[in-house]
Tab-separated table of C-alpha atoms and ligand atoms in Angstrom:
chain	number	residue	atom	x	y	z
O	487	UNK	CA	4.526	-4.802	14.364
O	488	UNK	CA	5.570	-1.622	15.714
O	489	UNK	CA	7.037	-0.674	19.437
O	490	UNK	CA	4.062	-0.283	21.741
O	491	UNK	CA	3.199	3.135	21.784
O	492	UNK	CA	4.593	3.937	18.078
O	493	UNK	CA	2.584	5.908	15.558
O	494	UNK	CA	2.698	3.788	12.822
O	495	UNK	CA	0.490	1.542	14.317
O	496	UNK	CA	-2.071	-1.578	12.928
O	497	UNK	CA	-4.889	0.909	13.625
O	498	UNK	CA	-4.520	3.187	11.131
O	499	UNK	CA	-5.568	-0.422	8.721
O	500	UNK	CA	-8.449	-0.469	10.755
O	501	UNK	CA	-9.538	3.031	9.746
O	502	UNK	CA	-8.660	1.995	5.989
O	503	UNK	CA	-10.841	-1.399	6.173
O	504	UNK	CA	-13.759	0.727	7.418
O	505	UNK	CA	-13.372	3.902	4.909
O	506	UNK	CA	-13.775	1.396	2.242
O	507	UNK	CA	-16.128	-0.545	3.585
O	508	UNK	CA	-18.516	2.670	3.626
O	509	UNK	CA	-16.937	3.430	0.095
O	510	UNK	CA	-18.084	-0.224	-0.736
O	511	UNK	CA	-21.795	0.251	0.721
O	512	UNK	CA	-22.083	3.597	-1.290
O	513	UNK	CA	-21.420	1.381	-4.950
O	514	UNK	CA	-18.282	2.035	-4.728
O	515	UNK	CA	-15.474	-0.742	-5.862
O	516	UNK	CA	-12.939	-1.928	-3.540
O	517	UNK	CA	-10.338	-4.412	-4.993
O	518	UNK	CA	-7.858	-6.217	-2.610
O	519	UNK	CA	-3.873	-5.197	-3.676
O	520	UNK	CA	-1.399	-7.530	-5.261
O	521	UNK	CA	2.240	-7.636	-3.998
O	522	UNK	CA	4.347	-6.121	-6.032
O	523	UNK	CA	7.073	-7.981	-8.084
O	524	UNK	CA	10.380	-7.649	-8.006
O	525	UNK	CA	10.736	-5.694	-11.575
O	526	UNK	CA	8.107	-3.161	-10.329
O	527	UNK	CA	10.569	-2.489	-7.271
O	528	UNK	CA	13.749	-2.420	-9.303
O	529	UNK	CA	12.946	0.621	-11.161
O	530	UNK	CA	13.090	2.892	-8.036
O	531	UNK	CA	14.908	0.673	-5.463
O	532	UNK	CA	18.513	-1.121	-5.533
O	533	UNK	CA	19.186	-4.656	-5.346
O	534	UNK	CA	20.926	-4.281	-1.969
O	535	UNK	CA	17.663	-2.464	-0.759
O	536	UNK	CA	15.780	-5.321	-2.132
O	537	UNK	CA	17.899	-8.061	-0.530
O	538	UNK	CA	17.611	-6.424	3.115
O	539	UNK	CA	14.027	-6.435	2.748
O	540	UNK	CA	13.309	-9.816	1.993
O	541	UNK	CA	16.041	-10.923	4.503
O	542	UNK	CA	13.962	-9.063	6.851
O	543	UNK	CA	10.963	-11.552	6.154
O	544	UNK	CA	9.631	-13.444	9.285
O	545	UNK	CA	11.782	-11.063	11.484
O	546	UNK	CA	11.381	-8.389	13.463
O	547	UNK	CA	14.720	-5.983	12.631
O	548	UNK	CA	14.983	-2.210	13.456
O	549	UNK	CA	15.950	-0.690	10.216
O	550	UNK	CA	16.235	2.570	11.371
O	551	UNK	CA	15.804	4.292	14.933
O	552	UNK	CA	12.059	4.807	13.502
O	553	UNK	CA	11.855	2.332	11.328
O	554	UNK	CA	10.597	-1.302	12.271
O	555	UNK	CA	9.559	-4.765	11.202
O	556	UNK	CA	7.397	-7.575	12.466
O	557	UNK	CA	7.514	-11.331	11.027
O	558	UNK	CA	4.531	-9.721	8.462
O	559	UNK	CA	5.641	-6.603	7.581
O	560	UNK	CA	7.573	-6.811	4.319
O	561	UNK	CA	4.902	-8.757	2.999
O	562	UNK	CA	2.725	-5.706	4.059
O	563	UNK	CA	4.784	-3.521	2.487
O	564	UNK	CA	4.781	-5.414	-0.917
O	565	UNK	CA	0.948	-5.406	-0.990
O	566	UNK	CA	0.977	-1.546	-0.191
O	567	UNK	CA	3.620	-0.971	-3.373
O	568	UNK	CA	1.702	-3.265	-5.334
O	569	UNK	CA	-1.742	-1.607	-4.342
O	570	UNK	CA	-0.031	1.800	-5.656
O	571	UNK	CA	1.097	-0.192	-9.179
O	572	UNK	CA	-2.988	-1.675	-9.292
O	573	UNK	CA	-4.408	1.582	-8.991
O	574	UNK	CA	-2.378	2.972	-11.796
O	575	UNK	CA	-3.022	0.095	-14.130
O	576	UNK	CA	-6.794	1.381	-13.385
O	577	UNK	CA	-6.474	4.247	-14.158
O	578	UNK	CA	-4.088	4.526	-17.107
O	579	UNK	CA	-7.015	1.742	-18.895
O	580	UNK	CA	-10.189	3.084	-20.360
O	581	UNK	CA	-11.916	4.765	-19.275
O	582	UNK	CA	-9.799	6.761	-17.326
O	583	UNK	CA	-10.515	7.713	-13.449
O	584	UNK	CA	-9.876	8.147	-10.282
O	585	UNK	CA	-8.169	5.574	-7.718
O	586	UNK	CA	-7.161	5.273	-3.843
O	587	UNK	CA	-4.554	3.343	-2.713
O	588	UNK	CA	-5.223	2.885	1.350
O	589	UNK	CA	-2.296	1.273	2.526
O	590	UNK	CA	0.433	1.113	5.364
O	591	UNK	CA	3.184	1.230	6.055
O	592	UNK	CA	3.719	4.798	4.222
O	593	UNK	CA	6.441	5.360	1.515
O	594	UNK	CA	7.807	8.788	0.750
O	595	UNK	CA	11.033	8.487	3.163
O	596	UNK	CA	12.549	5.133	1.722
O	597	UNK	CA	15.212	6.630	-0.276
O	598	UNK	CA	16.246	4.144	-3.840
O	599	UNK	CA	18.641	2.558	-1.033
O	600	UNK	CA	17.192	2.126	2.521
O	601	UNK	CA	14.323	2.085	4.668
O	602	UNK	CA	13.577	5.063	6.485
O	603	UNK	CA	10.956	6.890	8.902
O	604	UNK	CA	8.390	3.973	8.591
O	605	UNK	CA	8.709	3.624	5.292
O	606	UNK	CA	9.858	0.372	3.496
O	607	UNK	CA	8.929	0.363	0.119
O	608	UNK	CA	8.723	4.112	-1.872
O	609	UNK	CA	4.882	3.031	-2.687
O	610	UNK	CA	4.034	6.121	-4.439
O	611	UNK	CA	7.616	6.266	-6.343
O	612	UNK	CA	6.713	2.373	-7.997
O	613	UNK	CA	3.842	4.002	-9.171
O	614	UNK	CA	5.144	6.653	-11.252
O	615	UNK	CA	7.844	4.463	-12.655
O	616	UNK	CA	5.231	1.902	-13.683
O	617	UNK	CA	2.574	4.242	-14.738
O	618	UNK	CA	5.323	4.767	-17.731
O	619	UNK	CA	5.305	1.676	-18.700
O	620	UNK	CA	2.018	2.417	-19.169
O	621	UNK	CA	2.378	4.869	-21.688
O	622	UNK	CA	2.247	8.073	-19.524
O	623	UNK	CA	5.456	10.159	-20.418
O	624	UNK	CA	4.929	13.036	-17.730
O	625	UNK	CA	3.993	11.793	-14.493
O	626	UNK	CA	3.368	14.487	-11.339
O	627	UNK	CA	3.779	14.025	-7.712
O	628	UNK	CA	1.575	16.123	-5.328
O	629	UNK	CA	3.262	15.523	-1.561
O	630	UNK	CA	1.042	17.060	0.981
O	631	UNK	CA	1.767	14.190	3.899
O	632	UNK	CA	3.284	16.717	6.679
O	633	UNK	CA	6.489	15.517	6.186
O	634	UNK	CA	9.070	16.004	3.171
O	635	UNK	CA	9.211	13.097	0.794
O	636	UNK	CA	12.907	12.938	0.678
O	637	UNK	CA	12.948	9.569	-1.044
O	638	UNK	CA	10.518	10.251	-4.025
O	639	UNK	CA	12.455	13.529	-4.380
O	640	UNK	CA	15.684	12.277	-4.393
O	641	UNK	CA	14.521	9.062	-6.754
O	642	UNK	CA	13.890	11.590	-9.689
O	643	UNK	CA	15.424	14.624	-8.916
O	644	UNK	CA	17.372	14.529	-12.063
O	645	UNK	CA	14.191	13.239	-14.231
O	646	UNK	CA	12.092	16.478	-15.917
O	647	UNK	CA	9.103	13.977	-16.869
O	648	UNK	CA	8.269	13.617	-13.333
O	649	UNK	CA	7.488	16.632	-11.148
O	650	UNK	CA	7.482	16.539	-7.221
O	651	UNK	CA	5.621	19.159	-5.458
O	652	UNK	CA	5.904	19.009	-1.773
O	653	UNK	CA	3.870	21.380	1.189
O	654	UNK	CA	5.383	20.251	4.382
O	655	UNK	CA	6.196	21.597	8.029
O	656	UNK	CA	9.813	23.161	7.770
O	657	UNK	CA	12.378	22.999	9.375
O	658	UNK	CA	10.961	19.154	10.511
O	659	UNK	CA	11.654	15.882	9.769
O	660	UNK	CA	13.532	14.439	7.668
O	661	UNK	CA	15.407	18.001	7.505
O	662	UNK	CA	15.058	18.068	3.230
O	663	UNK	CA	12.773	20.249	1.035
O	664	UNK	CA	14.183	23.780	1.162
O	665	UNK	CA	12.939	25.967	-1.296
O	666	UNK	CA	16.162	26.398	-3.459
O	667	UNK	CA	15.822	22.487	-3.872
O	668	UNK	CA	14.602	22.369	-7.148
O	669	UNK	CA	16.027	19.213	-9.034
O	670	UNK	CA	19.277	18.678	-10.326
O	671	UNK	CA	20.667	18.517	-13.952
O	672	UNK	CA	18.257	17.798	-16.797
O	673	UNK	CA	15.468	17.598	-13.118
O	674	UNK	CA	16.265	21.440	-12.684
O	675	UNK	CA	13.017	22.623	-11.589
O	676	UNK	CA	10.600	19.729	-11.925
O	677	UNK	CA	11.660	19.421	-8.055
O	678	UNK	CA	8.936	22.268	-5.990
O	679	UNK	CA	9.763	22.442	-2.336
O	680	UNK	CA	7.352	24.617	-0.100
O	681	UNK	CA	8.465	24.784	2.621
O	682	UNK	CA	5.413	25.735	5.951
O	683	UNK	CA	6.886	26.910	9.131
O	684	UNK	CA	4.654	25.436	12.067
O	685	UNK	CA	1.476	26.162	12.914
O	686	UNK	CA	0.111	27.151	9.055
O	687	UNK	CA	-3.307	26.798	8.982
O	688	UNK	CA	-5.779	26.155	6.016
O	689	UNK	CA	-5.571	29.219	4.070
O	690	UNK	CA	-1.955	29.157	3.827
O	691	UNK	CA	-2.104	26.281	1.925
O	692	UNK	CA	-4.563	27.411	0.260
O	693	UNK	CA	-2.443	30.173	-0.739
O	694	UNK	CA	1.058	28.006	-1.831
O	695	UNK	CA	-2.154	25.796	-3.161
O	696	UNK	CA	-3.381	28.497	-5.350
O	697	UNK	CA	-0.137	30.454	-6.547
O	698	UNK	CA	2.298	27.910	-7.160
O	699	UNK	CA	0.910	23.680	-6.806
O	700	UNK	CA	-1.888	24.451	-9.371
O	701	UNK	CA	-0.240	27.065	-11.668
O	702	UNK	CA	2.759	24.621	-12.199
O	703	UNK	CA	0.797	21.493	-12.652
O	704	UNK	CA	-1.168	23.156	-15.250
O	705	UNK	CA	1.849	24.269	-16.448
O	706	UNK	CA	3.721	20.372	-16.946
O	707	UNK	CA	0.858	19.172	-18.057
O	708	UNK	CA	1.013	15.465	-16.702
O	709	UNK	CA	-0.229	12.367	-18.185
O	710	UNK	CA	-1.178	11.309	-15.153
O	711	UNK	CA	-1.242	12.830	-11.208
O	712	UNK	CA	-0.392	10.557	-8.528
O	713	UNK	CA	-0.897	12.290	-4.964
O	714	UNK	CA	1.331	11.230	-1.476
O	715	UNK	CA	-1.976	11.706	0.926
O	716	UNK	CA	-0.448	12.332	4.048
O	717	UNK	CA	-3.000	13.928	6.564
O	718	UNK	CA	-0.739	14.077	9.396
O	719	UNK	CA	-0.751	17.736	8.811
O	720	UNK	CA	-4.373	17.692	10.527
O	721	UNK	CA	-4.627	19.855	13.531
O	722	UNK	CA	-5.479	16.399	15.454
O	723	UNK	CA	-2.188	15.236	14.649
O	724	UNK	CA	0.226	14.206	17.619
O	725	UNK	CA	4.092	14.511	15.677
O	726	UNK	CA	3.861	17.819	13.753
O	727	UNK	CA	2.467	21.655	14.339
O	728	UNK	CA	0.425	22.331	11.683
O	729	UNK	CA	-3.484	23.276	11.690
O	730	UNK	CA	-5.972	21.954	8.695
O	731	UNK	CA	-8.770	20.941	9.656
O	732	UNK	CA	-10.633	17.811	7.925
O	733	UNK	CA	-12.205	19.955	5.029
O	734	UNK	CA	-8.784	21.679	3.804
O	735	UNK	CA	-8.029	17.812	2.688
O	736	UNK	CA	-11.099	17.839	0.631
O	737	UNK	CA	-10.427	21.312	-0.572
O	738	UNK	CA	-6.670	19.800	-1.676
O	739	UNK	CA	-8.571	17.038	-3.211
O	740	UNK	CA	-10.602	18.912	-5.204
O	741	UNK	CA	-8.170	20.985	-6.572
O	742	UNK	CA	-5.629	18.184	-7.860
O	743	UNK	CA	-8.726	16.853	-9.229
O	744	UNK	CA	-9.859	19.825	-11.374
O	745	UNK	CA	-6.299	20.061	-12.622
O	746	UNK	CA	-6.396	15.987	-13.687
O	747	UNK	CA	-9.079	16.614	-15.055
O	748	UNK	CA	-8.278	19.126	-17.199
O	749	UNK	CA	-4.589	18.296	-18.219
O	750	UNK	CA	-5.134	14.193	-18.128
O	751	UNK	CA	-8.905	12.897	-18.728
O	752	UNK	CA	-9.336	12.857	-14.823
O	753	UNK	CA	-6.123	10.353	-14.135
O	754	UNK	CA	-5.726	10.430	-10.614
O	755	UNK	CA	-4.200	7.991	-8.277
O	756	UNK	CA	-3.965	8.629	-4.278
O	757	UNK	CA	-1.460	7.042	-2.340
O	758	UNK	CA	-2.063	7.102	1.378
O	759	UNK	CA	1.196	8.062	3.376
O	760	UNK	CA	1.102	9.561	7.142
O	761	UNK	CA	-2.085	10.461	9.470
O	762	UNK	CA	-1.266	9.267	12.831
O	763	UNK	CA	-4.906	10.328	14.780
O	764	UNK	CA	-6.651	8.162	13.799
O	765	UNK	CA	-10.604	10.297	13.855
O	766	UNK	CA	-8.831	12.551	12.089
O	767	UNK	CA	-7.524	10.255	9.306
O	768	UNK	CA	-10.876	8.402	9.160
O	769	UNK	CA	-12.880	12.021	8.909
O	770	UNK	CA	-10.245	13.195	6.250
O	771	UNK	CA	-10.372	10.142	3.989
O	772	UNK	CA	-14.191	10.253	3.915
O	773	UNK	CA	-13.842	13.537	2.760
O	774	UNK	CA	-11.083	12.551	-0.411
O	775	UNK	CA	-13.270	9.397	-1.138
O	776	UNK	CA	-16.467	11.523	-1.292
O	777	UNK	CA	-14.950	14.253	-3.678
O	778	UNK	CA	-13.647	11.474	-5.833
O	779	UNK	CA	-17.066	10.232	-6.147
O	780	UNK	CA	-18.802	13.642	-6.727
O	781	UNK	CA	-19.822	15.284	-9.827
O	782	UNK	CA	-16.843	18.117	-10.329
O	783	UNK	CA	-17.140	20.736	-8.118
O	784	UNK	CA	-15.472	24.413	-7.349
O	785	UNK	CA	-12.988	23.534	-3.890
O	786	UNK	CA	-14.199	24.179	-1.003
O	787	UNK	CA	-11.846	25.606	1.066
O	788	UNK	CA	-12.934	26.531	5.016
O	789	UNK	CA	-13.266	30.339	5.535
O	790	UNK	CA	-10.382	31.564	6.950
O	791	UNK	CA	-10.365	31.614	10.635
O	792	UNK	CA	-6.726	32.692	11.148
O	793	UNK	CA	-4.334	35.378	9.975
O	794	UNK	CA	-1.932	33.624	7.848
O	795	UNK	CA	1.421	34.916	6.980
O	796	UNK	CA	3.265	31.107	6.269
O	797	UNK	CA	1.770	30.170	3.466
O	798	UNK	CA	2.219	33.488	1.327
O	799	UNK	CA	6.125	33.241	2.959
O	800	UNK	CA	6.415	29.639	1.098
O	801	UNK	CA	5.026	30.762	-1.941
O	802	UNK	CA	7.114	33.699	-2.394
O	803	UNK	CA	10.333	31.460	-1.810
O	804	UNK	CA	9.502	29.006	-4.214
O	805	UNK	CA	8.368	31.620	-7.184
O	806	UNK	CA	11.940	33.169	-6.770
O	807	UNK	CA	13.812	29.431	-6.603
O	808	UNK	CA	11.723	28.559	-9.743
O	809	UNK	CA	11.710	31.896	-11.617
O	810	UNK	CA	13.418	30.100	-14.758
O	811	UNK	CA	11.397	27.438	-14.684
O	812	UNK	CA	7.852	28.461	-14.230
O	813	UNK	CA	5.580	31.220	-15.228
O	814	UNK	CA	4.015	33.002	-12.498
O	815	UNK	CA	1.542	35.528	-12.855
K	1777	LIG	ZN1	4.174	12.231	7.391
């Protein structure tokens, strides 16, 4: 359990439990998660990482100044990695489709070594390494939580077979994803920060949406597209500054579907990471879970309400980082 008062809080499982119970009343299939084993952890996290996490079993220990554990939570966490492994094994069988992971606590901060910013386990980062076990060779990484993912960045910045693309608010926490962070040796631009100074609103990410996420996925080409589905960049949201509103999530959605399913016979696997109101996140996940269940459709993104100058700001930064890398028209 978290601090009274903290953001991470059991109620976002609430808001889970009842999104797929109304996925569950619509047909849909809702399986409960495994826990992950210890070789599924190993290929992103260190033994020493390992070993503080299981001593913290049964205890509550601060791990970090906003990182916490209860008595249950490392069990918690090891269902929430292993729910990110199941969906992938769905997904990577035939047929190929779509999956949501809905778990807590997120994942993107916990760096190969530590805990950090509520996150344990690197859920979404255990998926891509298993998913190549599974036979897919390129793996993407869509990041669109508010926050940068400095874990899953830093866990393969120096791999070219998986791409990270980030949107976040910057500068914010954790203080990583610059633009001119693009990956590091044989990684050298499968790393795509854009960066969002605060307050962007939908049709800036539209815009870093349209002129550099889809162009370079298309681009990589993955065998399968795993997204970290933050939605604590809702307007709702109490920690950061930025301003979608619940149908730019569906509009994101939409888009990262139309490129699975063009580049990788639909394979796409949602993790959940941040979303601390909780109407919002409930409003924002019905939206993902019904474009996932729709035929294919054109996004939808809202008509722009405000003038937007952040998102074509990011854009522009992360063309010129990523000039030698990518083609942009
Ligand atoms: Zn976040």
């Amino acid at each position: 359990m978290t601090p009274p008062g903290h953001p991470e809080r059991p109620e976002r499982a609430q808001v889970m439990a009842r999104v797929a119970a109304g996925w569950r009343a619509r047909g849909g299939e809702v399986v409960a998660p495994r826990a992950a084993t210890r070789d599924q952890l190993t290929r992103v996290h260190d033994a020493d990482h390992l070993r503080r996490m299981s001593d913290s079993n049964g205890r509550a220990v601060a791990l970090d100044p906003d990182t916490y554990t209860s008595p249950e939570s490392y069990d918690v966490a090891l269902l929430a990695a292993g729910a990110a492994v199941d969906a992938v094994e769905r997904v990577m069988g035939e047929p190929a489709g779509s999956a949501l992971a809905l778990v807590r606590p997120p994942g993107h901060h916990a760096e190969r070594n530590r805990a950090m910013g509520f996150c344990l386990f690197n859920n979404v980062a255990v998926a891509a390494a298993h998913a190549r076990t599974r036979g897919a060779r390129r793996v993407a990484i869509v990041d669109y939580d508010v926050h940068h993912g400095n874990g899953t960045q830093h866990i393969f910045e120096a791999d070219r077979d998986v791409l990270y693309i980030s949107t976040h608010q910057y500068p914010y926490y954790p203080g990583t994803g610059a633009a001119d962070e693009i990956g590091v040796g044989p990684g050298a631009g499968a790393t795509v920060n854009l960066p969002l100074e605060v307050g962007a609103v939908d049709e800036d990410y539209r815009i870093v949406f349209d002129e550099v996420v889809t162009p370079v996925l298309r681009q990589f080409r993955p065998d399968l597209l795993l997204v970290s589905a933050g939605f604590d960049a809702h307007e709702r949201d109490p920690l950061a500054g930025m301003r979608l509103t619940t149908p730019a999530f569906a509009a994101m959605t939409s888009e990262l579907r139309a490129v699975a399913e063009d580049s990788c016979s639909g394979r796409l696997v949602l993790v959940t990471e941040g979303g601390y109101d909780l109407q919002a996140l409930e409003a924002s996940l019905e939206g993902v879970v019904t474009v996932l269940a729709a035929p294919r459709a054109a996004a939808m993104w809202p008509q722009a309400r405000h003038a937007s100058t952040r998102g074509r700001a990011s854009a522009l930064a992360a063309r010129r980082a990523l000039a030698d890398y990518w083609r942009f028209d």
